[in-house]
mmCIF file of C-alpha atoms in Angstrom:
data_model
loop_
_atom_site.group_PDB
_atom_site.id
_atom_site.type_symbol
_atom_site.label_atom_id
_atom_site.label_comp_id
_atom_site.label_asym_id
_atom_site.label_seq_id
_atom_site.Cartn_x
_atom_site.Cartn_y
_atom_site.Cartn_z
ATOM 1 C CA UNK A 16 -2.873 8.593 20.232
ATOM 2 C CA UNK A 17 -1.522 11.523 18.318
ATOM 3 C CA UNK A 18 -3.144 13.097 15.287
ATOM 4 C CA UNK A 19 -2.357 11.377 12.019
ATOM 5 C CA UNK A 20 -1.623 8.007 13.653
ATOM 6 C CA UNK A 21 -5.206 7.509 14.669
ATOM 7 C CA UNK A 22 -7.324 6.090 11.863
ATOM 8 C CA UNK A 23 -10.195 8.378 12.725
ATOM 9 C CA UNK A 24 -8.406 11.707 12.312
ATOM 10 C CA UNK A 25 -7.598 12.783 8.809
ATOM 11 C CA UNK A 26 -8.938 15.786 6.960
ATOM 12 C CA UNK A 27 -9.150 15.029 3.256
ATOM 13 C CA UNK A 28 -8.390 18.016 1.003
ATOM 14 C CA UNK A 29 -11.269 19.342 -1.112
ATOM 15 C CA UNK A 30 -9.735 21.256 -4.015
ATOM 16 C CA UNK A 31 -11.878 21.887 -7.102
ATOM 17 C CA UNK A 32 -10.517 21.171 -10.577
ATOM 18 C CA UNK A 33 -10.149 24.882 -11.339
ATOM 19 C CA UNK A 34 -8.270 25.463 -8.084
ATOM 20 C CA UNK A 35 -6.016 22.460 -8.764
ATOM 21 C CA UNK A 36 -5.288 23.717 -12.301
ATOM 22 C CA UNK A 37 -4.270 27.126 -10.957
ATOM 23 C CA UNK A 38 -2.130 25.440 -8.288
ATOM 24 C CA UNK A 39 -0.130 23.505 -10.921
ATOM 25 C CA UNK A 40 0.545 26.775 -12.759
ATOM 26 C CA UNK A 41 1.396 28.758 -9.623
ATOM 27 C CA UNK A 42 3.604 26.191 -7.860
ATOM 28 C CA UNK A 43 5.134 24.215 -10.748
ATOM 29 C CA UNK A 44 4.913 26.697 -13.632
ATOM 30 C CA UNK A 45 3.044 24.252 -15.875
ATOM 31 C CA UNK A 46 -0.110 24.822 -17.939
ATOM 32 C CA UNK A 47 -2.798 22.151 -17.544
ATOM 33 C CA UNK A 48 -4.638 21.122 -20.702
ATOM 34 C CA UNK A 49 -6.753 18.388 -19.074
ATOM 35 C CA UNK A 50 -7.517 17.345 -15.494
ATOM 36 C CA UNK A 51 -9.632 14.742 -13.745
ATOM 37 C CA UNK A 52 -9.906 13.497 -10.135
ATOM 38 C CA UNK A 53 -8.513 10.082 -9.153
ATOM 39 C CA UNK A 54 -9.947 7.911 -6.346
ATOM 40 C CA UNK A 55 -8.001 8.054 -3.092
ATOM 41 C CA UNK A 56 -8.171 7.148 0.581
ATOM 42 C CA UNK A 57 -7.056 10.109 2.680
ATOM 43 C CA UNK A 58 -5.342 12.420 0.172
ATOM 44 C CA UNK A 59 -6.675 14.092 -2.971
ATOM 45 C CA UNK A 60 -5.225 13.123 -6.349
ATOM 46 C CA UNK A 61 -5.697 14.542 -9.840
ATOM 47 C CA UNK A 62 -4.525 13.118 -13.154
ATOM 48 C CA UNK A 63 -3.278 16.093 -15.155
ATOM 49 C CA UNK A 64 -2.091 16.478 -18.723
ATOM 50 C CA UNK A 65 0.275 19.326 -19.447
ATOM 51 C CA UNK A 66 0.300 21.390 -22.637
ATOM 52 C CA UNK A 67 3.722 21.739 -24.316
ATOM 53 C CA UNK A 68 6.221 23.040 -21.754
ATOM 54 C CA UNK A 69 9.822 23.681 -22.604
ATOM 55 C CA UNK A 70 11.070 22.747 -19.155
ATOM 56 C CA UNK A 71 9.239 19.422 -18.923
ATOM 57 C CA UNK A 72 11.182 16.197 -19.526
ATOM 58 C CA UNK A 73 10.688 14.794 -23.013
ATOM 59 C CA UNK A 74 7.619 12.561 -23.154
ATOM 60 C CA UNK A 75 6.538 13.460 -19.636
ATOM 61 C CA UNK A 76 3.305 15.345 -20.223
ATOM 62 C CA UNK A 77 1.115 13.466 -17.738
ATOM 63 C CA UNK A 78 1.345 13.780 -13.968
ATOM 64 C CA UNK A 79 -0.483 13.068 -10.749
ATOM 65 C CA UNK A 80 -1.077 16.113 -8.580
ATOM 66 C CA UNK A 81 -1.017 14.747 -5.034
ATOM 67 C CA UNK A 82 -2.505 16.928 -2.286
ATOM 68 C CA UNK A 83 -1.740 15.368 1.102
ATOM 69 C CA UNK A 84 -4.311 15.255 3.897
ATOM 70 C CA UNK A 85 -4.080 17.949 6.550
ATOM 71 C CA UNK A 86 -2.576 15.818 9.326
ATOM 72 C CA UNK A 87 0.205 14.271 7.220
ATOM 73 C CA UNK A 88 0.894 17.697 5.668
ATOM 74 C CA UNK A 89 2.163 18.672 9.125
ATOM 75 C CA UNK A 90 4.910 16.032 8.844
ATOM 76 C CA UNK A 91 7.209 17.458 6.150
ATOM 77 C CA UNK A 92 10.106 15.182 7.182
ATOM 78 C CA UNK A 93 7.967 12.089 6.603
ATOM 79 C CA UNK A 94 6.711 13.251 3.183
ATOM 80 C CA UNK A 95 10.219 14.332 2.165
ATOM 81 C CA UNK A 96 11.568 10.892 3.124
ATOM 82 C CA UNK A 97 8.813 9.078 1.209
ATOM 83 C CA UNK A 98 9.451 11.215 -1.869
ATOM 84 C CA UNK A 99 13.223 10.756 -1.714
ATOM 85 C CA UNK A 100 12.634 6.986 -1.366
ATOM 86 C CA UNK A 101 10.591 7.047 -4.586
ATOM 87 C CA UNK A 102 13.401 8.921 -6.362
ATOM 88 C CA UNK A 103 15.957 6.469 -4.994
ATOM 89 C CA UNK A 104 13.933 3.456 -6.174
ATOM 90 C CA UNK A 105 13.488 4.964 -9.634
ATOM 91 C CA UNK A 106 17.248 5.445 -9.870
ATOM 92 C CA UNK A 107 17.674 1.795 -8.806
ATOM 93 C CA UNK A 108 15.515 0.661 -11.721
ATOM 94 C CA UNK A 109 12.166 0.199 -9.968
ATOM 95 C CA UNK A 110 9.086 1.576 -11.801
ATOM 96 C CA UNK A 111 8.421 4.320 -9.272
ATOM 97 C CA UNK A 112 7.065 7.816 -9.893
ATOM 98 C CA UNK A 113 9.372 10.803 -9.402
ATOM 99 C CA UNK A 114 8.459 14.389 -8.540
ATOM 100 C CA UNK A 115 8.478 17.332 -10.934
ATOM 101 C CA UNK A 116 10.240 20.093 -9.015
ATOM 102 C CA UNK A 117 8.467 23.266 -7.948
ATOM 103 C CA UNK A 118 9.476 26.627 -9.408
ATOM 104 C CA UNK A 119 11.694 26.985 -6.316
ATOM 105 C CA UNK A 120 13.451 23.693 -7.074
ATOM 106 C CA UNK A 121 11.817 21.673 -4.267
ATOM 107 C CA UNK A 122 10.120 18.267 -4.377
ATOM 108 C CA UNK A 123 7.020 19.618 -2.598
ATOM 109 C CA UNK A 124 5.310 22.812 -1.485
ATOM 110 C CA UNK A 125 2.930 23.798 1.321
ATOM 111 C CA UNK A 126 -0.149 25.608 -0.042
ATOM 112 C CA UNK A 127 -3.402 27.048 1.242
ATOM 113 C CA UNK A 128 -6.692 26.146 -0.377
ATOM 114 C CA UNK A 129 -9.540 23.679 -0.525
ATOM 115 C CA UNK A 130 -12.607 24.234 1.577
ATOM 116 C CA UNK A 131 -10.669 24.716 4.824
ATOM 117 C CA UNK A 132 -10.017 28.006 6.559
ATOM 118 C CA UNK A 133 -7.427 30.420 5.205
ATOM 119 C CA UNK A 134 -4.662 29.064 7.418
ATOM 120 C CA UNK A 135 -5.289 25.441 6.343
ATOM 121 C CA UNK A 136 -2.174 24.274 4.508
ATOM 122 C CA UNK A 137 -1.670 21.136 2.464
ATOM 123 C CA UNK A 138 1.519 19.622 1.087
ATOM 124 C CA UNK A 139 1.428 19.229 -2.701
ATOM 125 C CA UNK A 140 3.607 17.246 -5.094
ATOM 126 C CA UNK A 141 3.473 16.681 -8.832
ATOM 127 C CA UNK A 142 4.496 13.098 -9.612
ATOM 128 C CA UNK A 143 5.113 11.466 -12.983
ATOM 129 C CA UNK A 144 2.102 9.484 -14.172
ATOM 130 C CA UNK A 145 2.869 5.771 -14.500
ATOM 131 C CA UNK A 146 1.199 3.781 -17.281
ATOM 132 C CA UNK A 147 -0.323 0.370 -16.743
ATOM 133 C CA UNK A 148 -3.342 -1.515 -15.466
ATOM 134 C CA UNK A 149 -3.946 -2.052 -11.731
ATOM 135 C CA UNK A 150 -3.598 -5.705 -10.692
ATOM 136 C CA UNK A 151 -7.204 -5.422 -9.461
ATOM 137 C CA UNK A 152 -8.342 -5.182 -13.091
ATOM 138 C CA UNK A 153 -6.601 -8.300 -14.456
ATOM 139 C CA UNK A 154 -7.096 -12.017 -13.934
ATOM 140 C CA UNK A 155 -3.937 -12.772 -11.952
ATOM 141 C CA UNK A 156 -1.941 -15.874 -12.805
ATOM 142 C CA UNK A 157 0.910 -17.648 -11.050
ATOM 143 C CA UNK A 158 3.508 -15.812 -13.135
ATOM 144 C CA UNK A 159 2.521 -12.312 -12.012
ATOM 145 C CA UNK A 160 1.940 -13.417 -8.390
ATOM 146 C CA UNK A 161 5.507 -14.751 -8.322
ATOM 147 C CA UNK A 162 6.819 -11.508 -9.869
ATOM 148 C CA UNK A 163 4.940 -9.396 -7.326
ATOM 149 C CA UNK A 164 6.361 -11.449 -4.460
ATOM 150 C CA UNK A 165 9.844 -10.965 -5.902
ATOM 151 C CA UNK A 166 9.201 -7.237 -6.245
ATOM 152 C CA UNK A 167 8.072 -6.919 -2.603
ATOM 153 C CA UNK A 168 11.313 -8.475 -1.350
ATOM 154 C CA UNK A 169 13.571 -6.581 -3.781
ATOM 155 C CA UNK A 170 11.978 -3.232 -2.953
ATOM 156 C CA UNK A 171 12.274 -3.596 0.846
ATOM 157 C CA UNK A 172 15.806 -4.974 0.531
ATOM 158 C CA UNK A 173 16.941 -2.013 -1.592
ATOM 159 C CA UNK A 174 15.362 0.519 0.772
ATOM 160 C CA UNK A 175 16.785 -1.142 3.871
ATOM 161 C CA UNK A 176 20.298 -1.751 2.616
ATOM 162 C CA UNK A 177 20.954 1.284 0.398
ATOM 163 C CA UNK A 178 18.514 4.151 1.032
ATOM 164 C CA UNK A 179 19.951 6.964 3.120
ATOM 165 C CA UNK A 180 18.336 10.245 4.057
ATOM 166 C CA UNK A 181 18.726 12.653 7.026
ATOM 167 C CA UNK A 182 15.023 12.228 7.925
ATOM 168 C CA UNK A 183 14.828 8.443 7.563
ATOM 169 C CA UNK A 184 14.087 8.200 11.304
ATOM 170 C CA UNK A 185 10.654 9.670 10.525
ATOM 171 C CA UNK A 186 9.729 6.167 9.303
ATOM 172 C CA UNK A 187 9.717 4.989 12.925
ATOM 173 C CA UNK A 188 6.005 5.745 13.193
ATOM 174 C CA UNK A 189 5.122 4.256 16.581
ATOM 175 C CA UNK A 190 1.363 3.970 16.809
ATOM 176 C CA UNK A 191 0.755 4.236 13.055
ATOM 177 C CA UNK A 192 -2.458 2.270 12.612
ATOM 178 C CA UNK A 193 -1.391 0.626 9.325
ATOM 179 C CA UNK A 194 1.863 -0.818 10.647
ATOM 180 C CA UNK A 195 1.246 -4.555 10.969
ATOM 181 C CA UNK A 196 2.737 -4.594 14.474
ATOM 182 C CA UNK A 197 -0.240 -2.473 15.564
ATOM 183 C CA UNK A 198 -3.024 -5.031 14.982
ATOM 184 C CA UNK A 199 -3.777 -4.884 18.762
ATOM 185 C CA UNK A 200 -4.815 -1.208 18.320
ATOM 186 C CA UNK A 201 -7.907 -2.482 16.465
ATOM 187 C CA UNK A 202 -9.434 -3.239 19.875
ATOM 188 C CA UNK A 203 -10.678 0.338 20.071
ATOM 189 C CA UNK A 204 -12.355 0.284 16.644
ATOM 190 C CA UNK A 205 -14.071 -3.103 16.380
ATOM 191 C CA UNK A 206 -17.281 -1.670 17.836
ATOM 192 C CA UNK A 207 -18.058 -0.495 14.274
ATOM 193 C CA UNK A 208 -18.640 -4.131 13.277
ATOM 194 C CA UNK A 209 -21.548 -4.563 15.691
ATOM 195 C CA UNK A 210 -22.130 -7.992 17.246
ATOM 196 C CA UNK A 211 -21.747 -10.728 14.641
ATOM 197 C CA UNK A 212 -19.547 -13.579 13.395
ATOM 198 C CA UNK A 213 -17.165 -11.132 11.707
ATOM 199 C CA UNK A 214 -16.410 -9.376 14.952
ATOM 200 C CA UNK A 215 -15.848 -12.710 16.691
ATOM 201 C CA UNK A 216 -13.196 -13.685 14.137
ATOM 202 C CA UNK A 217 -11.434 -10.302 14.345
ATOM 203 C CA UNK A 218 -11.389 -10.580 18.151
ATOM 204 C CA UNK A 219 -9.776 -14.013 17.803
ATOM 205 C CA UNK A 220 -7.184 -12.621 15.385
ATOM 206 C CA UNK A 221 -6.301 -9.799 17.780
ATOM 207 C CA UNK A 222 -5.987 -12.138 20.776
ATOM 208 C CA UNK A 223 -3.875 -14.691 18.901
ATOM 209 C CA UNK A 224 -1.762 -11.858 17.453
ATOM 210 C CA UNK A 225 -1.052 -10.540 20.955
ATOM 211 C CA UNK A 226 -0.092 -13.996 22.191
ATOM 212 C CA UNK A 227 1.796 -15.467 19.238
ATOM 213 C CA UNK A 228 3.132 -12.623 17.071
ATOM 214 C CA UNK A 229 3.940 -9.686 19.362
ATOM 215 C CA UNK A 230 6.337 -11.720 21.582
ATOM 216 C CA UNK A 231 8.196 -12.899 18.450
ATOM 217 C CA UNK A 232 8.731 -9.485 16.806
ATOM 218 C CA UNK A 233 12.284 -9.172 18.112
ATOM 219 C CA UNK A 234 13.235 -12.391 16.296
ATOM 220 C CA UNK A 235 12.059 -11.052 12.899
ATOM 221 C CA UNK A 236 14.456 -9.229 10.559
ATOM 222 C CA UNK A 237 13.761 -5.502 10.597
ATOM 223 C CA UNK A 238 13.518 -3.424 7.437
ATOM 224 C CA UNK A 239 11.777 -0.494 5.767
ATOM 225 C CA UNK A 240 8.340 -1.568 4.492
ATOM 226 C CA UNK A 241 6.455 -0.061 1.562
ATOM 227 C CA UNK A 242 3.503 -1.267 3.603
ATOM 228 C CA UNK A 243 0.723 -1.088 1.004
ATOM 229 C CA UNK A 244 1.476 -3.230 -2.047
ATOM 230 C CA UNK A 245 -2.211 -3.696 -2.736
ATOM 231 C CA UNK A 246 -3.992 -4.633 -5.941
ATOM 232 C CA UNK A 247 -4.601 -0.961 -6.808
ATOM 233 C CA UNK A 248 -1.043 0.196 -6.034
ATOM 234 C CA UNK A 249 0.711 -2.211 -8.397
ATOM 235 C CA UNK A 250 0.396 -1.518 -12.128
ATOM 236 C CA UNK A 251 1.183 -4.105 -14.788
ATOM 237 C CA UNK A 252 1.386 -4.339 -18.547
ATOM 238 C CA UNK A 253 1.687 -7.242 -20.979
ATOM 239 C CA UNK A 254 5.155 -8.617 -21.603
ATOM 240 C CA UNK A 255 3.653 -11.145 -24.046
ATOM 241 C CA UNK A 256 0.453 -11.121 -26.054
ATOM 242 C CA UNK A 257 -0.543 -14.782 -25.724
ATOM 243 C CA UNK A 258 -4.219 -14.792 -24.796
ATOM 244 C CA UNK A 259 -4.068 -18.272 -23.295
ATOM 245 C CA UNK A 260 -1.210 -17.578 -20.897
ATOM 246 C CA UNK A 261 -0.677 -13.812 -20.707
ATOM 247 C CA UNK A 262 2.674 -12.790 -19.235
ATOM 248 C CA UNK A 263 2.752 -9.583 -17.227
ATOM 249 C CA UNK A 264 5.438 -7.311 -15.893
ATOM 250 C CA UNK A 265 5.127 -4.705 -13.170
ATOM 251 C CA UNK A 266 5.050 -1.234 -14.754
ATOM 252 C CA UNK A 267 4.348 0.901 -11.699
ATOM 253 C CA UNK A 268 4.504 0.984 -7.900
ATOM 254 C CA UNK A 269 2.222 3.592 -6.355
ATOM 255 C CA UNK A 270 1.486 5.180 -2.982
ATOM 256 C CA UNK A 271 4.359 5.282 -0.510
ATOM 257 C CA UNK A 272 2.195 6.934 2.184
ATOM 258 C CA UNK A 273 2.287 3.882 4.467
ATOM 259 C CA UNK A 274 6.073 3.450 4.472
ATOM 260 C CA UNK A 275 7.397 2.680 7.926
ATOM 261 C CA UNK A 276 9.986 0.613 9.739
ATOM 262 C CA UNK A 277 8.748 -2.929 10.155
ATOM 263 C CA UNK A 278 9.899 -6.409 9.205
ATOM 264 C CA UNK A 279 10.469 -8.281 5.953
ATOM 265 C CA UNK A 280 7.785 -10.817 6.837
ATOM 266 C CA UNK A 281 5.259 -7.971 7.168
ATOM 267 C CA UNK A 282 5.678 -7.075 3.493
ATOM 268 C CA UNK A 283 5.111 -10.587 2.188
ATOM 269 C CA UNK A 284 2.053 -10.990 4.464
ATOM 270 C CA UNK A 285 0.554 -7.688 3.298
ATOM 271 C CA UNK A 286 1.212 -8.575 -0.345
ATOM 272 C CA UNK A 287 -0.347 -12.035 0.014
ATOM 273 C CA UNK A 288 -3.446 -10.572 1.624
ATOM 274 C CA UNK A 289 -4.034 -8.002 -1.128
ATOM 275 C CA UNK A 290 -3.327 -10.461 -3.943
ATOM 276 C CA UNK A 291 -6.007 -12.740 -2.447
ATOM 277 C CA UNK A 292 -8.676 -10.033 -2.779
ATOM 278 C CA UNK A 293 -9.511 -10.434 -6.465
ATOM 279 C CA UNK A 294 -8.387 -14.035 -6.907
ATOM 280 C CA UNK A 295 -10.756 -16.832 -7.915
ATOM 281 C CA UNK A 296 -8.596 -19.246 -5.878
ATOM 282 C CA UNK A 297 -7.545 -17.042 -2.945
ATOM 283 C CA UNK A 298 -6.064 -19.647 -0.613
ATOM 284 C CA UNK A 299 -3.519 -20.766 -3.211
ATOM 285 C CA UNK A 300 -2.223 -17.237 -3.823
ATOM 286 C CA UNK A 301 0.088 -17.189 -0.810
ATOM 287 C CA UNK A 302 2.363 -19.948 -2.087
ATOM 288 C CA UNK A 303 3.142 -18.182 -5.369
ATOM 289 C CA UNK A 304 3.750 -14.783 -3.734
ATOM 290 C CA UNK A 305 5.875 -16.455 -1.045
ATOM 291 C CA UNK A 306 7.943 -18.291 -3.668
ATOM 292 C CA UNK A 307 8.727 -15.021 -5.439
ATOM 293 C CA UNK A 308 9.587 -13.296 -2.165
ATOM 294 C CA UNK A 309 11.806 -16.151 -0.998
ATOM 295 C CA UNK A 310 13.696 -16.189 -4.309
ATOM 296 C CA UNK A 311 15.198 -12.922 -2.968
ATOM 297 C CA UNK A 312 14.799 -13.290 0.812
ATOM 298 C CA UNK A 313 14.043 -16.736 2.286
ATOM 299 C CA UNK A 314 12.034 -16.432 5.496
ATOM 300 C CA UNK A 315 13.308 -17.842 8.789
ATOM 301 C CA UNK A 316 11.337 -20.516 10.659
ATOM 302 C CA UNK A 317 10.026 -17.897 13.129
ATOM 303 C CA UNK A 318 8.888 -15.640 10.294
ATOM 304 C CA UNK A 319 7.162 -18.482 8.465
ATOM 305 C CA UNK A 320 5.374 -19.550 11.646
ATOM 306 C CA UNK A 321 3.841 -16.060 11.956
ATOM 307 C CA UNK A 322 2.753 -15.705 8.321
ATOM 308 C CA UNK A 323 -0.812 -17.020 8.654
ATOM 309 C CA UNK A 324 -1.635 -14.713 11.570
ATOM 310 C CA UNK A 325 0.060 -11.761 9.877
ATOM 311 C CA UNK A 326 -2.127 -12.211 6.778
ATOM 312 C CA UNK A 327 -5.231 -12.507 9.004
ATOM 313 C CA UNK A 328 -4.029 -9.424 10.886
ATOM 314 C CA UNK A 329 -3.819 -7.380 7.691
ATOM 315 C CA UNK A 330 -7.281 -8.518 6.618
ATOM 316 C CA UNK A 331 -8.561 -7.390 10.024
ATOM 317 C CA UNK A 332 -6.811 -4.006 9.785
ATOM 318 C CA UNK A 333 -8.144 -3.340 6.312
ATOM 319 C CA UNK A 334 -11.714 -4.387 7.064
ATOM 320 C CA UNK A 335 -12.075 -2.696 10.456
ATOM 321 C CA UNK A 336 -10.360 0.575 9.510
ATOM 322 C CA UNK A 337 -12.345 0.825 6.266
ATOM 323 C CA UNK A 338 -15.630 0.302 8.125
ATOM 324 C CA UNK A 339 -14.632 2.913 10.693
ATOM 325 C CA UNK A 340 -13.539 5.459 8.087
ATOM 326 C CA UNK A 341 -16.648 4.900 5.946
ATOM 327 C CA UNK A 342 -18.783 5.942 8.930
ATOM 328 C CA UNK A 343 -17.047 9.313 8.915
ATOM 329 C CA UNK A 344 -16.724 9.781 5.158
ATOM 330 C CA UNK A 345 -19.868 8.170 3.691
ATOM 331 C CA UNK A 346 -19.348 10.050 0.409
ATOM 332 C CA UNK A 347 -16.142 7.994 -0.114
ATOM 333 C CA UNK A 348 -17.680 4.721 1.048
ATOM 334 C CA UNK A 349 -17.492 2.935 -2.317
ATOM 335 C CA UNK A 350 -13.718 3.406 -2.533
ATOM 336 C CA UNK A 351 -13.120 2.722 1.153
ATOM 337 C CA UNK A 352 -15.025 -0.569 1.077
ATOM 338 C CA UNK A 353 -13.331 -2.063 -2.023
ATOM 339 C CA UNK A 354 -11.492 -4.677 0.053
ATOM 340 C CA UNK A 355 -14.594 -5.562 2.067
ATOM 341 C CA UNK A 356 -16.394 -6.917 -1.016
ATOM 342 C CA UNK A 357 -14.394 -10.132 -0.873
ATOM 343 C CA UNK A 358 -12.182 -9.558 2.173
ATOM 344 C CA UNK A 359 -14.602 -10.860 4.785
ATOM 345 C CA UNK A 360 -15.242 -14.007 2.766
ATOM 346 C CA UNK A 361 -11.504 -14.709 2.470
ATOM 347 C CA UNK A 362 -10.746 -14.075 6.147
ATOM 348 C CA UNK A 363 -13.610 -16.340 7.246
ATOM 349 C CA UNK A 364 -12.423 -19.039 4.825
ATOM 350 C CA UNK A 365 -8.866 -18.886 6.202
ATOM 351 C CA UNK A 366 -10.182 -19.415 9.721
ATOM 352 C CA UNK A 367 -12.518 -22.162 8.601
ATOM 353 C CA UNK A 368 -9.753 -24.102 6.798
ATOM 354 C CA UNK A 369 -7.301 -23.442 9.638
ATOM 355 C CA UNK A 370 -3.685 -22.402 9.980
ATOM 356 C CA UNK A 371 -2.132 -25.839 9.513
ATOM 357 C CA UNK A 372 -3.886 -26.598 6.207
ATOM 358 C CA UNK A 373 -3.345 -23.097 4.768
ATOM 359 C CA UNK A 374 0.356 -23.133 5.687
ATOM 360 C CA UNK A 375 0.758 -26.602 4.171
ATOM 361 C CA UNK A 376 -0.671 -25.325 0.877
ATOM 362 C CA UNK A 377 1.522 -22.199 0.882
ATOM 363 C CA UNK A 378 4.751 -23.889 1.893
ATOM 364 C CA UNK A 379 4.382 -26.857 -0.463
ATOM 365 C CA UNK A 380 3.681 -24.493 -3.373
ATOM 366 C CA UNK A 381 6.757 -22.411 -2.512
ATOM 367 C CA UNK A 382 8.882 -25.558 -2.194
ATOM 368 C CA UNK A 383 7.800 -26.709 -5.667
ATOM 369 C CA UNK A 384 9.241 -23.493 -7.121
ATOM 370 C CA UNK A 385 12.589 -24.228 -5.493
ATOM 371 C CA UNK A 386 12.637 -27.571 -7.294
ATOM 372 C CA UNK A 387 11.254 -26.487 -10.667
ATOM 373 C CA UNK A 388 11.427 -22.687 -10.865
ATOM 374 C CA UNK A 389 8.456 -20.391 -11.643
ATOM 375 C CA UNK A 390 5.470 -22.098 -13.236
ATOM 376 C CA UNK A 391 4.908 -21.253 -16.881
#
């Protein structure tokens, strides 16, 4: 497996705050008045506030400095495509960040620095800072779950039908470990779980995935996936101030690093899985997300039949890859293991309740929306 596709090979940048401040000045011509690190998986991110700059857009004085990991920094076409997709979505009305151009007028720049050797180069971008609260920090209700499902479908549909770029082929990422088609690649990493009930369930997921999902892939509708609409990558704010039934709207979509060609049903499965993480009633979540998604893109019978295993497959990917990565980067373990806090419990519960009962709950909930519209 080539570098960058393999979940065990990424070199996270290690820039200090002073070095990052100088980088913003040198590459983007902006003076930093305040900087702090942001949590991240494989890249390094800083929240920066800019002191008054004549060239900056009005009101845009906060940014995220994104320093890409070493392996992905060697794929400029991929990063360029992801960045252009963000700009396209912003122009289409989606709450996506856009890049502040370098002094040379580019969306990104390759720089040396961090703790690597002198010839270590990382791709850097300065993205607009999006306001809002991560979904992980709110008590989700049916209204926002429906909206997030709708967003997932609308976003993939816009990218697939309208987004054009010379390097769009770079989104065909083959063995990319986070593409949902690659659940079988987990075989080589499950040793990190040891011998226990968790490993037994993941092994069952992988085997059933190979037998029931992989042969059906050609019948699914292909598209470009965001691929990581998790509870930390979706920001929301209040659209009403009622304390009893707060209404939310999505105010930001973050992290396009996992974009790849996949299938529409992948996106709804990934979104369901991540919305389950913080929920007090996780099994019911899928029906509300599905209803929102299907208000834009109704699933086919084949796609619906695969949904349960696709959600289990994403749980397995997230839990196994996080455990594997935490072994290598123990200093980042707390961030890496966020999903694991409740993820194992939810995956085990899904298997315990069984596919038929979970699907019945999801599909009946989604059907109710068709008859009555979104729940208040």
